[in-house]
PDB file of C-alpha atoms and ligand atoms in Angstrom:
ATOM      1  CA  MET V 183      17.122  18.594  -5.535  1.00 71.00           C
ATOM      2  CA  ARG V 184      16.507  15.997  -8.281  1.00 77.00           C
ATOM      3  CA  TRP V 185      17.722  18.262 -11.061  1.00 84.00           C
ATOM      4  CA  PHE V 186      20.896  19.044  -9.015  1.00 83.00           C
ATOM      5  CA  LEU V 187      21.706  15.414  -8.646  1.00 80.00           C
ATOM      6  CA  GLY V 188      21.132  14.766 -12.340  1.00 84.00           C
ATOM      7  CA  LEU V 189      23.423  17.730 -13.199  1.00 88.00           C
ATOM      8  CA  ALA V 190      26.017  16.488 -10.719  1.00 84.00           C
ATOM      9  CA  ALA V 191      25.917  13.033 -12.346  1.00 85.00           C
ATOM     10  CA  VAL V 192      26.346  14.448 -15.892  1.00 90.00           C
ATOM     11  CA  VAL V 193      29.175  16.651 -14.752  1.00 90.00           C
ATOM     12  CA  GLY V 194      30.831  13.651 -13.051  1.00 87.00           C
ATOM     13  CA  VAL V 195      30.577  11.445 -16.060  1.00 88.00           C
ATOM     14  CA  GLY V 196      31.986  14.263 -18.091  1.00 91.00           C
ATOM     15  CA  LEU V 197      34.989  14.546 -15.779  1.00 89.00           C
ATOM     16  CA  VAL V 198      35.477  10.845 -16.063  1.00 89.00           C
ATOM     17  CA  VAL V 199      35.250  10.866 -19.847  1.00 91.00           C
ATOM     18  CA  PHE V 200      37.661  13.590 -20.101  1.00 91.00           C
ATOM     19  CA  ASP V 201      39.956  11.859 -17.796  1.00 89.00           C
ATOM     20  CA  VAL V 202      39.917  14.635 -15.102  1.00 89.00           C
ATOM     21  CA  LEU V 203      38.973  12.374 -12.277  1.00 86.00           C
ATOM     22  CA  PRO V 204      39.210   8.622 -11.671  1.00 90.00           C
ATOM     23  CA  ALA V 205      36.091   6.661 -12.378  1.00 89.00           C
ATOM     24  CA  ALA V 206      35.838   5.396  -8.758  1.00 90.00           C
ATOM     25  CA  TYR V 207      35.522   8.932  -7.482  1.00 90.00           C
ATOM     26  CA  VAL V 208      32.447   9.616  -9.496  1.00 87.00           C
ATOM     27  CA  PHE V 209      30.703   6.129  -9.728  1.00 89.00           C
ATOM     28  CA  ALA V 210      31.115   5.173  -6.126  1.00 93.00           C
ATOM     29  CA  PRO V 211      28.996   8.077  -4.838  1.00 89.00           C
ATOM     30  CA  LEU V 212      26.401   7.614  -7.729  1.00 88.00           C
ATOM     31  CA  LEU V 213      26.031   3.953  -6.912  1.00 92.00           C
ATOM     32  CA  SER V 214      25.562   4.718  -3.176  1.00 93.00           C
ATOM     33  CA  LEU V 215      22.941   7.253  -4.107  1.00 89.00           C
ATOM     34  CA  LEU V 216      21.196   4.761  -6.369  1.00 90.00           C
ATOM     35  CA  ILE V 217      21.215   2.181  -3.492  1.00 94.00           C
ATOM     36  CA  PHE V 218      19.742   4.815  -1.155  1.00 93.00           C
ATOM     37  CA  LYS V 219      17.009   5.736  -3.640  1.00 90.00           C
ATOM     38  CA  VAL V 220      16.025   2.073  -4.140  1.00 91.00           C
ATOM     39  CA  GLY V 221      15.946   1.438  -0.417  1.00 90.00           C
ATOM     40  CA  THR V 222      13.749   4.476   0.299  1.00 89.00           C
ATOM     41  CA  ALA V 223      11.424   3.563  -2.574  1.00 86.00           C
ATOM     42  CA  SER V 224      10.961   0.136  -1.311  1.00 86.00           C
ATOM     43  CA  PHE V 225      10.126   1.371   2.227  1.00 84.00           C
ATOM     44  CA  GLY V 226       7.681   3.775   0.619  1.00 78.00           C
ATOM     45  CA  SER V 227       5.925   0.881  -1.129  1.00 74.00           C
ATOM     46  CA  LEU V 228       5.703  -0.958   2.080  1.00 76.00           C
ATOM     47  CA  ARG V 229       4.049   1.939   3.822  1.00 71.00           C
ATOM     48  CA  ARG V 230       1.465   2.475   0.987  1.00 68.00           C
ATOM     49  CA  GLY V 231       0.656  -1.287   1.050  1.00 67.00           C
ATOM     50  CA  ALA V 232      -0.302  -1.080   4.761  1.00 68.00           C
ATOM     51  CA  SER V 233      -4.004  -0.724   4.041  1.00 63.00           C
ATOM     52  CA  TYR V 234      -4.863  -2.761   7.089  1.00 68.00           C
ATOM     53  CA  ILE V 235      -3.755   0.097   9.393  1.00 73.00           C
ATOM     54  CA  PRO V 236      -6.979   1.755  10.476  1.00 76.00           C
ATOM     55  CA  ASP V 237      -7.382   5.551   9.599  1.00 74.00           C
ATOM     56  CA  GLY V 238      -9.777   6.310  12.353  1.00 82.00           C
ATOM     57  CA  PRO V 239     -11.617   4.828  15.297  1.00 89.00           C
ATOM     58  CA  PRO V 240     -13.579   1.512  14.767  1.00 89.00           C
ATOM     59  CA  ARG V 241     -17.083   2.041  13.483  1.00 90.00           C
ATOM     60  CA  PRO V 242     -19.937  -0.298  14.419  1.00 91.00           C
ATOM     61  CA  VAL V 243     -21.907  -1.768  11.482  1.00 88.00           C
ATOM     62  CA  ASP V 244     -25.676  -1.753  11.646  1.00 87.00           C
ATOM     63  CA  THR V 245     -26.467  -5.420  10.872  1.00 84.00           C
ATOM     64  CA  THR V 246     -30.179  -4.657  10.720  1.00 87.00           C
ATOM     65  CA  ARG V 247     -29.659  -2.683   7.509  1.00 88.00           C
ATOM     66  CA  GLU V 248     -26.617  -4.397   5.991  1.00 87.00           C
ATOM     67  CA  ARG V 249     -24.785  -7.605   6.670  1.00 90.00           C
ATOM     68  CA  ILE V 250     -21.195  -7.803   5.427  1.00 92.00           C
ATOM     69  CA  VAL V 251     -19.830 -11.282   5.456  1.00 93.00           C
ATOM     70  CA  TYR V 252     -16.277 -12.063   4.519  1.00 95.00           C
ATOM     71  CA  TRP V 253     -15.684 -15.571   2.973  1.00 95.00           C
ATOM     72  CA  CYS V 254     -12.217 -17.390   2.835  1.00 95.00           C
ATOM     73  CA  ALA V 255     -11.719 -19.300  -0.461  1.00 93.00           C
ATOM     74  CA  GLY V 256      -9.086 -21.410   1.136  1.00 93.00           C
ATOM     75  CA  CYS V 257     -10.916 -23.007   4.024  1.00 95.00           C
ATOM     76  CA  GLY V 258     -14.603 -21.833   3.594  1.00 94.00           C
ATOM     77  CA  ALA V 259     -14.686 -19.865   6.821  1.00 95.00           C
ATOM     78  CA  GLU V 260     -17.075 -16.980   7.020  1.00 94.00           C
ATOM     79  CA  LEU V 261     -17.007 -13.910   9.242  1.00 93.00           C
ATOM     80  CA  LEU V 262     -19.798 -11.533   9.967  1.00 93.00           C
ATOM     81  CA  LEU V 263     -18.482  -7.972  10.271  1.00 93.00           C
ATOM     82  CA  LEU V 264     -19.802  -6.215  13.404  1.00 93.00           C
ATOM     83  CA  VAL V 265     -17.290  -3.487  13.837  1.00 92.00           C
ATOM     84  CA  ARG V 266     -15.345  -1.955  10.876  1.00 89.00           C
ATOM     85  CA  GLY V 267     -11.819  -0.938  11.564  1.00 87.00           C
ATOM     86  CA  THR V 268     -10.561  -0.394   8.026  1.00 85.00           C
ATOM     87  CA  GLU V 269     -11.917  -0.674   4.485  1.00 84.00           C
ATOM     88  CA  ALA V 270      -9.498  -3.487   3.578  1.00 84.00           C
ATOM     89  CA  ALA V 271     -10.715  -7.038   3.667  1.00 88.00           C
ATOM     90  CA  PRO V 272      -9.278  -9.186   6.370  1.00 88.00           C
ATOM     91  CA  ARG V 273      -6.856 -12.060   5.489  1.00 89.00           C
ATOM     92  CA  HIS V 274      -7.413 -15.731   6.220  1.00 92.00           C
ATOM     93  CA  CYS V 275      -5.320 -18.638   5.075  1.00 93.00           C
ATOM     94  CA  GLY V 276      -2.820 -16.076   3.822  1.00 88.00           C
ATOM     95  CA  GLU V 277      -5.220 -14.616   1.274  1.00 90.00           C
ATOM     96  CA  ARG V 278      -7.643 -11.593   1.221  1.00 90.00           C
ATOM     97  CA  MET V 279     -11.150 -12.774   2.043  1.00 93.00           C
ATOM     98  CA  THR V 280     -13.990 -12.089  -0.407  1.00 94.00           C
ATOM     99  CA  ASP V 281     -16.726  -9.798   0.896  1.00 92.00           C
ATOM    100  CA  ARG V 282     -20.460 -10.336   0.323  1.00 91.00           C
ATOM    101  CA  ARG V 283     -22.855  -7.576   1.170  1.00 90.00           C
ATOM    102  CA  GLU V 284     -26.474  -8.354   1.922  1.00 86.00           C
ATOM    103  CA  THR V 285     -28.811  -5.440   2.332  1.00 85.00           C
ATOM    104  CA  ALA V 286     -31.965  -5.829   4.265  1.00 75.00           C
ATOM    105  CA  SER V 287     -35.143  -5.801   2.193  1.00 74.00           C
ATOM    106  CA  GLN V 288     -37.493  -2.990   2.794  1.00 64.00           C
ATOM    107  CA  PRO V 289     -40.596  -3.745   4.779  1.00 61.00           C
ATOM    108  CA  ASP V 290     -43.568  -4.502   2.536  1.00 57.00           C
ATOM    109  CA  ALA V 291     -46.015  -1.572   2.646  1.00 50.00           C
ATOM    110  CA  THR V 292     -49.117  -3.859   1.837  1.00 52.00           C
ATOM    111  CA  SER V 293     -48.929  -6.018   4.917  1.00 48.00           C
TER     112      SER V 293
HETATM  113 ZN1   ZN L 453      -9.171 -19.668   5.630  1.00 75.27          ZN
END
């Protein structure tokens, strides 16, 4: 489909150059097609940027083995993650929070 539109654009510009068609008959549809492409591309980028949408059911985090703490650089708030809904860090104060992972130390075999 893309090659067909490119070919149609080349043929249309050729018809305008050789004065077969008025320029408005060729450039108006090309301009509308360009606006449509930019609009659909911007909606596509919005959909790809929605990483906060979970891709599955929430999974509980085993806090005895790993503690995941999110820290807000704006106000200093900290959150302990108990249930994970998505891999993306949550937002606070309009910014992504910084994650800090603490793994539980292995029990000492000598004691
Ligand atoms: Zn904050």
